[in-house]
Short mmCIF file of C-alpha atoms in Angstrom, two decimals:
data_model
loop_
_atom_site.label_atom_id
_atom_site.label_comp_id
_atom_site.label_asym_id
_atom_site.label_seq_id
_atom_site.Cartn_x
_atom_site.Cartn_y
_atom_site.Cartn_z
CA MET A 29 27.04 70.11 19.35
CA LYS A 30 25.91 73.72 19.07
CA PHE A 31 26.01 76.61 21.49
CA LEU A 32 23.37 79.29 21.85
CA CYS A 33 23.71 82.68 23.53
CA VAL A 34 20.45 82.65 25.46
CA PRO A 35 20.09 86.42 26.03
CA CYS A 36 20.65 87.12 22.30
CA ASP A 37 19.03 83.87 21.08
CA SER A 38 21.95 83.75 18.66
CA PRO A 39 24.16 80.78 17.65
CA MET A 40 27.68 81.16 18.99
CA LYS A 41 30.74 80.92 16.76
CA LEU A 42 33.78 78.80 17.38
CA GLU A 43 36.84 80.99 17.87
CA THR A 44 39.79 78.95 19.07
CA VAL A 45 40.76 75.42 20.04
CA ASP A 46 43.70 74.75 22.32
CA PRO A 47 44.76 71.22 23.19
CA ASP A 48 46.10 70.66 26.68
CA ARG A 49 47.11 67.25 28.06
CA GLY A 50 44.20 65.29 26.62
CA SER A 51 41.73 68.14 26.96
CA LEU A 52 40.48 70.62 24.40
CA SER A 53 39.70 74.22 25.36
CA VAL A 54 37.15 75.30 22.79
CA VAL A 55 36.19 78.97 22.91
CA TYR A 56 32.91 80.17 21.44
CA SER A 57 31.70 83.75 21.20
CA CYS A 58 28.36 85.36 20.54
CA PRO A 59 28.47 87.44 17.35
CA GLU A 60 25.76 89.73 18.77
CA CYS A 61 27.03 90.64 22.25
CA GLY A 62 30.58 89.31 22.11
CA TYR A 63 30.15 87.15 25.20
CA GLU A 64 32.62 84.28 25.30
CA ILE A 65 32.43 80.82 26.83
CA ALA A 66 34.94 77.98 26.88
CA MET A 67 34.05 74.31 26.62
CA LEU A 68 36.70 72.21 28.35
CA THR A 69 36.59 68.54 27.42
CA ASN A 70 37.70 65.63 29.55
CA ALA A 71 39.86 62.87 28.12
CA TYR A 72 36.88 60.68 27.21
CA GLU A 73 35.19 63.47 25.28
CA THR A 74 38.42 64.40 23.54
CA GLN A 75 39.04 60.81 22.53
CA MET A 76 35.50 60.27 21.27
CA VAL A 77 35.89 63.19 18.88
CA GLN A 78 39.31 61.98 17.78
CA SER A 79 37.87 58.52 17.18
CA LEU A 80 35.42 59.90 14.65
CA GLY A 81 38.34 61.06 12.54
CA VAL A 82 37.12 64.66 12.39
CA LYS A 83 38.86 67.95 13.08
CA ILE A 84 37.77 70.40 15.75
CA GLY A 85 38.41 74.03 15.01
CA PRO A 86 37.49 76.92 12.74
CA ALA A 87 37.70 76.22 9.03
CA GLY A 88 41.31 76.39 7.87
CA ALA A 89 42.79 75.92 11.32
CA PRO A 90 45.51 73.29 11.68
CA ALA A 91 44.10 69.97 12.75
CA GLU A 92 44.97 68.90 16.25
CA SER A 93 42.60 66.08 16.85
CA ALA A 94 42.47 63.99 13.71
CA GLY A 95 45.68 64.25 11.80
CA LYS A 96 47.87 62.08 13.97
CA CYS A 97 49.06 58.75 12.79
CA PRO A 98 47.09 56.06 14.60
CA PHE A 99 50.28 54.05 14.98
CA GLY A 100 52.51 56.90 16.05
CA ALA A 101 53.34 55.18 19.30
CA MET A 102 54.49 52.02 17.65
CA ILE A 103 56.13 52.91 14.34
CA PRO A 104 59.25 54.94 15.02
CA ALA A 105 59.40 56.55 11.58
CA ALA A 106 55.70 57.37 11.45
CA GLY A 107 54.86 61.03 11.47
CA THR A 108 58.19 62.14 10.14
CA ALA A 109 57.33 63.61 6.78
CA ALA A 110 60.76 63.11 5.30
CA ALA A 111 62.66 60.32 6.95
CA PRO A 112 66.29 60.77 5.98
CA ALA A 113 67.82 58.13 3.81
CA SER A 114 71.31 59.17 4.79
CA ALA A 115 71.91 56.00 6.80
CA ASP A 116 72.20 54.14 3.53
CA PRO A 117 75.45 54.59 1.62
CA ALA A 118 73.54 55.13 -1.61
CA VAL A 119 71.52 58.23 -0.83
CA VAL A 120 68.36 58.52 -2.87
CA ARG A 121 66.77 61.90 -3.50
CA TRP A 122 63.08 62.59 -3.96
CA THR A 123 61.81 65.27 -6.33
CA MET A 124 59.19 67.67 -5.03
CA GLU A 125 56.57 66.04 -7.26
CA ALA A 126 57.38 62.60 -5.88
CA GLU A 127 57.27 63.92 -2.31
CA ALA A 128 53.87 65.44 -3.05
CA ARG A 129 52.57 62.08 -4.21
CA LEU A 130 53.94 60.42 -1.11
CA ALA A 131 52.06 62.95 0.99
CA ASN A 132 48.81 61.82 -0.65
CA ILE A 133 48.84 58.37 0.90
CA PRO A 134 47.85 57.57 4.48
CA GLU A 135 50.42 58.66 7.00
CA PHE A 136 50.64 55.25 8.58
CA VAL A 137 52.00 53.63 5.40
CA ARG A 138 54.31 56.47 4.32
CA PRO A 139 57.47 55.29 6.10
CA MET A 140 57.07 51.81 4.61
CA ALA A 141 56.34 53.28 1.18
CA ARG A 142 59.44 55.49 1.35
CA THR A 143 61.69 52.63 2.38
CA GLY A 144 60.33 50.21 -0.20
CA ILE A 145 60.49 52.66 -3.09
CA GLU A 146 64.03 53.74 -2.23
CA ARG A 147 65.06 50.08 -2.25
CA PHE A 148 63.30 49.64 -5.60
CA ALA A 149 65.21 52.62 -6.98
CA ARG A 150 68.60 51.55 -5.63
CA GLU A 151 68.17 48.08 -7.07
CA ARG A 152 67.83 49.75 -10.47
CA GLY A 153 70.74 52.12 -10.00
CA VAL A 154 68.46 55.13 -9.70
CA VAL A 155 69.46 57.91 -7.30
CA GLU A 156 66.54 60.26 -7.82
CA ILE A 157 62.94 59.24 -7.28
CA ASP A 158 60.61 61.11 -9.56
CA GLU A 159 57.14 60.41 -10.85
CA THR A 160 58.49 58.08 -13.53
CA ILE A 161 60.08 55.87 -10.89
CA LEU A 162 56.88 55.97 -8.83
CA ASP A 163 54.89 54.88 -11.85
CA ALA A 164 57.37 52.06 -12.48
CA ALA A 165 57.14 50.98 -8.82
CA ARG A 166 53.39 51.13 -8.96
CA GLU A 167 53.39 48.90 -12.02
CA PHE A 168 55.79 46.51 -10.34
CA PHE A 169 54.18 46.28 -6.90
CA GLY A 170 50.63 47.53 -7.19
CA MET A 171 47.36 46.27 -8.54
CA MET B 18 14.65 80.30 22.47
CA LYS B 19 16.07 78.55 19.43
CA GLY B 20 16.38 74.78 19.48
CA TYR B 21 19.06 72.56 17.94
CA HIS B 22 17.24 72.24 14.63
CA ASP B 23 16.72 75.99 14.33
CA ILE B 24 20.45 76.57 14.02
CA ALA B 25 22.33 75.82 10.82
CA GLY B 26 25.85 74.47 11.22
CA ASP B 27 27.72 74.02 14.47
CA GLY B 28 29.49 77.36 14.71
CA GLY B 29 32.76 76.34 13.12
CA SER B 30 33.96 72.75 13.02
CA ARG B 31 31.37 71.38 10.55
CA ILE B 32 31.45 67.99 12.24
CA LEU B 33 28.45 66.61 10.38
CA ASP B 34 29.84 67.88 7.09
CA GLN B 35 33.14 66.16 7.83
CA ILE B 36 31.36 62.89 8.53
CA ALA B 37 29.43 63.26 5.28
CA GLU B 38 32.69 63.95 3.43
CA GLN B 39 34.23 60.81 4.91
CA ARG B 40 31.30 58.77 3.65
CA THR B 41 31.53 60.36 0.23
CA ARG B 42 35.23 59.44 0.03
CA VAL B 43 34.38 55.84 0.90
CA ALA B 44 31.57 55.72 -1.66
CA ASP B 45 33.82 57.25 -4.32
CA GLY B 46 36.59 54.80 -3.50
CA LEU B 47 34.26 51.85 -3.97
CA ALA B 48 32.40 53.24 -6.96
CA GLY B 49 34.14 50.82 -9.32
CA VAL B 50 33.33 47.73 -7.26
CA ARG B 51 30.42 45.67 -8.60
CA HIS B 52 29.94 43.39 -5.62
CA LEU B 53 30.90 43.84 -1.99
CA VAL B 54 30.89 40.42 -0.36
CA ALA B 55 31.60 40.24 3.36
CA VAL B 56 32.75 36.90 4.73
CA GLY B 57 31.79 36.66 8.39
CA SER B 58 30.60 34.23 10.97
CA GLY B 59 30.36 35.61 14.44
CA LYS B 60 32.50 32.71 15.61
CA GLY B 61 36.26 32.89 15.50
CA GLY B 62 38.52 30.15 14.18
CA VAL B 63 36.07 28.68 11.70
CA GLY B 64 38.13 29.52 8.61
CA LYS B 65 36.75 32.85 7.42
CA SER B 66 40.14 34.06 6.28
CA THR B 67 41.08 30.79 4.60
CA LEU B 68 37.79 30.71 2.75
CA THR B 69 38.21 34.38 1.78
CA ILE B 70 41.60 33.94 0.13
CA ALA B 71 40.63 30.57 -1.35
CA LEU B 72 37.48 32.00 -2.90
CA ALA B 73 39.42 34.99 -4.19
CA GLU B 74 41.94 32.67 -5.85
CA ARG B 75 39.22 30.60 -7.50
CA LEU B 76 37.38 33.68 -8.70
CA ARG B 77 40.60 35.19 -9.99
CA ALA B 78 41.40 31.94 -11.80
CA ARG B 79 38.05 32.30 -13.54
CA GLY B 80 39.12 35.71 -14.81
CA HIS B 81 37.33 37.95 -12.32
CA ARG B 82 38.91 41.11 -10.96
CA VAL B 83 39.09 40.53 -7.23
CA ALA B 84 40.49 42.29 -4.17
CA ILE B 85 40.48 41.46 -0.49
CA LEU B 86 40.02 43.86 2.38
CA ASP B 87 41.17 42.30 5.62
CA ALA B 88 38.84 44.09 8.01
CA ASP B 89 40.14 42.19 11.00
CA PHE B 90 42.53 44.92 12.09
CA ASN B 91 43.32 43.25 15.40
CA GLY B 92 43.97 39.76 14.05
CA PRO B 93 44.93 40.30 10.41
CA SER B 94 45.84 37.14 8.57
CA GLN B 95 45.41 37.94 4.91
CA ALA B 96 48.85 39.49 4.56
CA ARG B 97 50.48 36.20 5.49
CA MET B 98 48.02 34.02 3.61
CA ALA B 99 48.27 36.12 0.46
CA GLY B 100 52.03 36.50 0.71
CA VAL B 101 51.97 40.31 1.00
CA GLN B 102 53.41 40.70 4.48
CA HIS B 103 56.27 42.75 3.08
CA ALA B 104 54.26 44.61 0.48
CA VAL B 105 55.49 48.00 -0.71
CA PHE B 106 52.83 50.69 -0.66
CA VAL B 107 53.33 52.90 -3.69
CA PRO B 108 51.74 56.33 -4.03
CA GLY B 109 49.72 56.72 -7.20
CA ARG B 110 48.58 60.03 -8.65
CA GLU B 111 46.04 60.58 -5.89
CA LYS B 112 45.86 57.45 -3.78
CA ALA B 113 48.01 54.53 -2.76
CA ALA B 114 48.23 51.51 -5.04
CA LEU B 115 46.87 48.32 -3.58
CA PRO B 116 49.45 45.56 -3.04
CA ARG B 117 48.71 42.49 -5.11
CA THR B 118 49.43 38.80 -5.03
CA PRO B 119 51.38 37.09 -7.83
CA THR B 120 48.02 35.99 -9.23
CA GLY B 121 46.76 39.58 -9.37
CA ILE B 122 44.52 39.80 -6.32
CA GLY B 123 44.65 43.18 -4.59
CA VAL B 124 45.01 42.86 -0.83
CA PHE B 125 44.90 45.35 1.97
CA SER B 126 45.73 43.81 5.33
CA MET B 127 46.97 45.47 8.47
CA GLY B 128 49.36 42.52 8.55
CA SER B 129 51.32 44.32 5.80
CA VAL B 130 51.69 47.33 8.08
CA ILE B 131 52.23 45.93 11.56
CA PRO B 132 54.58 43.03 12.30
CA GLU B 133 53.05 40.00 13.97
CA SER B 134 55.08 40.70 17.08
CA GLU B 135 53.04 43.87 17.70
CA ALA B 136 49.38 44.67 18.28
CA LEU B 137 47.40 47.46 16.69
CA ASP B 138 47.47 50.46 18.98
CA PHE B 139 46.24 54.02 18.73
CA GLU B 140 47.37 57.23 20.31
CA SER B 141 44.72 58.18 22.81
CA ALA B 142 43.82 60.88 25.27
CA ALA B 143 41.91 58.23 27.19
CA ARG B 144 44.43 55.42 27.39
CA GLY B 145 43.19 52.57 29.52
CA GLU B 146 39.60 53.33 28.54
CA SER B 147 39.64 51.90 25.04
CA HIS B 148 36.31 50.13 25.57
CA THR B 149 34.66 53.55 25.33
CA TRP B 150 36.09 54.60 21.96
CA ARG B 151 38.06 51.88 20.19
CA ALA B 152 35.35 50.53 17.87
CA THR B 153 34.61 54.06 16.66
CA ARG B 154 38.31 54.65 15.98
CA GLU B 155 38.64 51.40 14.06
CA PHE B 156 35.73 52.24 11.79
CA ALA B 157 37.22 55.69 11.16
CA LEU B 158 40.44 53.91 10.17
CA LEU B 159 38.46 51.59 7.90
CA GLY B 160 36.96 54.63 6.20
CA GLU B 161 40.40 56.15 5.78
CA ILE B 162 41.71 52.97 4.17
CA LEU B 163 38.77 52.67 1.80
CA GLY B 164 39.17 56.30 0.76
CA ALA B 165 42.95 56.29 0.46
CA PHE B 166 43.69 53.20 -1.65
CA GLU B 167 43.03 52.54 -5.34
CA TRP B 168 40.37 49.84 -5.36
CA GLY B 169 39.79 50.49 -9.01
CA SER B 170 37.43 48.53 -11.19
CA LEU B 171 36.60 45.24 -9.48
CA ASP B 172 34.08 42.49 -9.99
CA LEU B 173 34.27 41.55 -6.34
CA LEU B 174 35.72 43.06 -3.21
CA ILE B 175 35.75 40.35 -0.58
CA ILE B 176 35.85 41.62 2.98
CA ASP B 177 37.29 39.32 5.62
CA LEU B 178 35.41 40.25 8.79
CA PRO B 179 36.55 39.92 12.39
CA PRO B 180 34.67 37.56 14.70
CA GLY B 181 31.66 38.68 16.72
CA ALA B 182 27.98 38.74 15.77
CA ASP B 183 27.83 42.35 16.92
CA ARG B 184 30.81 43.27 14.77
CA THR B 185 29.23 41.55 11.76
CA VAL B 186 26.21 43.81 12.04
CA GLN B 187 28.38 46.89 12.52
CA TYR B 188 30.01 46.17 9.16
CA ALA B 189 26.56 45.79 7.60
CA ASP B 190 25.71 49.23 8.92
CA PHE B 191 29.02 50.69 7.78
CA PHE B 192 28.90 49.40 4.20
CA GLY B 193 25.17 49.75 3.83
CA VAL B 194 22.82 47.74 1.70
CA ARG B 195 25.26 47.09 -1.13
CA ALA B 196 27.25 44.66 1.01
CA SER B 197 26.17 41.02 0.82
CA PHE B 198 27.17 38.45 3.41
CA VAL B 199 28.51 34.91 3.39
CA LEU B 200 28.67 33.27 6.81
CA VAL B 201 31.08 30.50 7.72
CA THR B 202 30.41 27.79 10.26
CA ILE B 203 31.86 24.44 11.25
CA PRO B 204 29.86 21.33 12.15
CA SER B 205 29.78 21.95 15.89
CA GLN B 206 26.76 23.02 17.87
CA VAL B 207 28.77 25.77 19.54
CA ALA B 208 29.77 27.34 16.22
CA ARG B 209 26.36 26.89 14.69
CA GLY B 210 24.77 28.59 17.67
CA VAL B 211 26.94 31.66 17.23
CA VAL B 212 26.38 31.75 13.47
CA ALA B 213 22.63 31.50 14.09
CA ARG B 214 22.92 34.68 16.16
CA SER B 215 24.71 36.41 13.30
CA VAL B 216 21.97 35.31 10.90
CA ALA B 217 19.36 36.68 13.30
CA ALA B 218 21.24 39.96 13.71
CA LEU B 219 21.75 40.42 9.96
CA SER B 220 18.12 39.59 9.29
CA SER B 221 17.19 42.89 10.90
CA ARG B 222 19.26 44.69 8.27
CA PRO B 223 18.52 45.19 4.56
CA ASN B 224 21.71 43.44 3.50
CA ARG B 225 21.49 40.26 1.46
CA LEU B 226 22.56 37.01 3.09
CA LEU B 227 23.95 35.02 0.19
CA GLY B 228 24.28 31.87 2.25
CA TYR B 229 26.58 29.94 4.50
CA VAL B 230 29.55 27.65 4.06
CA GLU B 231 30.23 24.72 6.35
CA ASN B 232 33.97 24.56 6.73
CA MET B 233 35.90 21.66 8.29
CA SER B 234 33.09 19.49 7.04
CA GLY B 235 35.00 16.30 7.51
CA TYR B 236 38.70 15.63 7.11
CA TYR B 237 40.32 15.07 3.76
CA CYS B 238 42.85 12.24 3.92
CA ARG B 239 45.18 12.35 0.93
CA ASP B 240 46.42 8.83 1.59
CA CYS B 241 42.90 7.43 1.37
CA ASN B 242 41.66 10.12 -1.02
CA ALA B 243 38.53 10.18 1.10
CA VAL B 244 36.71 12.52 3.44
CA LYS B 245 36.29 11.21 6.98
CA PRO B 246 34.28 12.66 9.87
CA LEU B 247 35.98 15.36 11.92
CA PHE B 248 33.14 16.25 14.25
CA ALA B 249 30.37 14.12 15.70
CA ALA B 250 27.52 13.50 13.28
CA ASP B 251 25.43 16.64 13.08
CA ALA B 252 21.83 16.48 11.94
CA SER B 253 21.16 20.17 12.56
CA ALA B 254 18.91 22.02 10.21
CA GLY B 255 20.25 24.94 8.16
CA PHE B 256 20.00 28.58 9.05
CA GLY B 257 17.15 29.44 6.74
CA ILE B 258 19.62 30.70 4.16
CA PRO B 259 21.22 28.81 1.25
CA CYS B 260 24.08 26.44 1.93
CA LEU B 261 26.75 27.44 -0.57
CA GLY B 262 28.82 24.34 0.08
CA ASN B 263 30.82 22.17 2.46
CA VAL B 264 34.61 22.29 2.62
CA PRO B 265 36.55 19.41 4.16
CA PHE B 266 39.54 20.17 6.35
CA ASP B 267 42.72 19.72 4.33
CA PRO B 268 46.00 19.80 6.28
CA ASP B 269 47.93 20.73 3.16
CA LEU B 270 45.65 23.67 2.54
CA ALA B 271 46.09 24.86 6.12
CA ARG B 272 49.87 24.49 5.90
CA THR B 273 50.22 26.40 2.66
CA CYS B 274 48.07 29.22 4.03
CA ASP B 275 50.79 29.73 6.61
CA PHE B 276 53.31 30.34 3.85
CA GLY B 277 51.22 32.40 1.44
CA LEU B 278 51.21 29.66 -1.17
CA LEU B 279 47.51 29.09 -1.45
CA ALA B 280 47.31 29.33 -5.22
CA THR B 281 49.58 26.32 -5.61
CA ALA B 282 47.72 24.37 -2.93
CA LEU B 283 44.35 24.84 -4.53
CA ARG B 284 44.76 22.00 -6.93
CA ASP B 285 43.57 18.45 -7.01
CA SER B 286 41.95 18.06 -3.64
CA ALA B 287 38.48 17.65 -2.24
CA ALA B 288 38.84 21.05 -0.59
CA SER B 289 39.76 22.80 -3.82
CA ASP B 290 36.88 21.13 -5.65
CA ALA B 291 34.50 22.26 -2.90
CA ILE B 292 35.80 25.83 -2.95
CA ASP B 293 35.52 25.92 -6.72
CA ALA B 294 31.90 24.82 -6.45
CA ILE B 295 31.25 27.50 -3.82
CA ALA B 296 32.80 30.14 -6.07
CA ARG B 297 30.46 29.09 -8.88
CA ARG B 298 27.49 29.12 -6.52
CA LEU B 299 28.49 32.54 -5.25
CA LEU B 300 28.64 33.90 -8.79
CA ASP B 301 25.22 32.41 -9.48
CA GLU B 302 23.81 34.08 -6.38
CA LEU B 303 25.28 37.39 -7.53
CA ASN B 304 24.06 36.83 -11.09
CA GLU B 305 27.62 37.39 -12.17
CA ASP B 306 28.42 36.12 -15.65
CA GLN B 307 31.77 34.72 -16.62
CA PRO B 308 34.03 37.50 -17.88
#
């Protein structure tokens, strides 16, 4: 979808995107005359864009529409970047490098990955998960 | 006044570029896969998933590098059949490692992610209107999975499709011409009628139809060591595509699928012999040499 400032015959630029209860308020402005318009989506339109798995907004803006875990409503730990392991008596730490690798995998499998790898580490008497442990787990579990 | 095609870009979001990037990630993720083989039917309950895992086991036993993508997100069964319901997803250097069976078959199934007591659900701004957007969301998820896991270097990626002739064609469109199809039927007129629709639908696409498999083609009685009729005699003609083989119903095979023990069940039965012959025929159709 593109927007054209008819008086200037100039393509309008996306300025801001604000989500609001299932709607997106998308503001465009004309770079020639500065005139602004807002496109306000209904829930169907918002959802269709979300379903494509794309992000609406200026380049570099935080993603509102596409970054959510598809199972957020059904997996309690989903979406929490660093689920605490403190409930277990043997607390396992993650190095920054290991956390970075965890962040590379799809959000909807991260909680399961964290839990499984911490169990793998504890079973081997390891209290810090680093890239070496991840490589060992990958060799053990993965293809 | 300028028209749509006179304007470059969309003013900020780069939607078309993002779609293109998604497709590039999928293509890159599957770059090491020699053959994409989709196992479909159109009809549900004909044994697509059983045939998928059984073929994968036979191909793996022959030394081929094989993985399974369970594309039936709403009724995933490969996790249970392959014994990876409790798989641990491990982050690799860039992507997630694919869970594998004890015999070395990589498997992604939503059944490893969602317990059987729950259904796949998505957050939505239009809850209660899923008929308007759900298929689009599921294909976006499929793209995310293909781009986010390490499929690596494979001889075959076997895709277990959901039922529905329309869905079968959607997967042909999604994967493009490099995906070949195997259709599964059973010897009933109802099933054959639905499979015929899938054949007709796929015929309008450039994808190759490798052939069909008639599953539940009789009943294998271990006591008698003989195959007996399961359905009324069927003198129907084929579908105009090769018949890759006929697999008799084997209660032991069905039971072991429930417990993820297929590799041990695939021995010394009429069903295992039939599946082995189908695997060989499939390799012939793909011009795939023995490794």
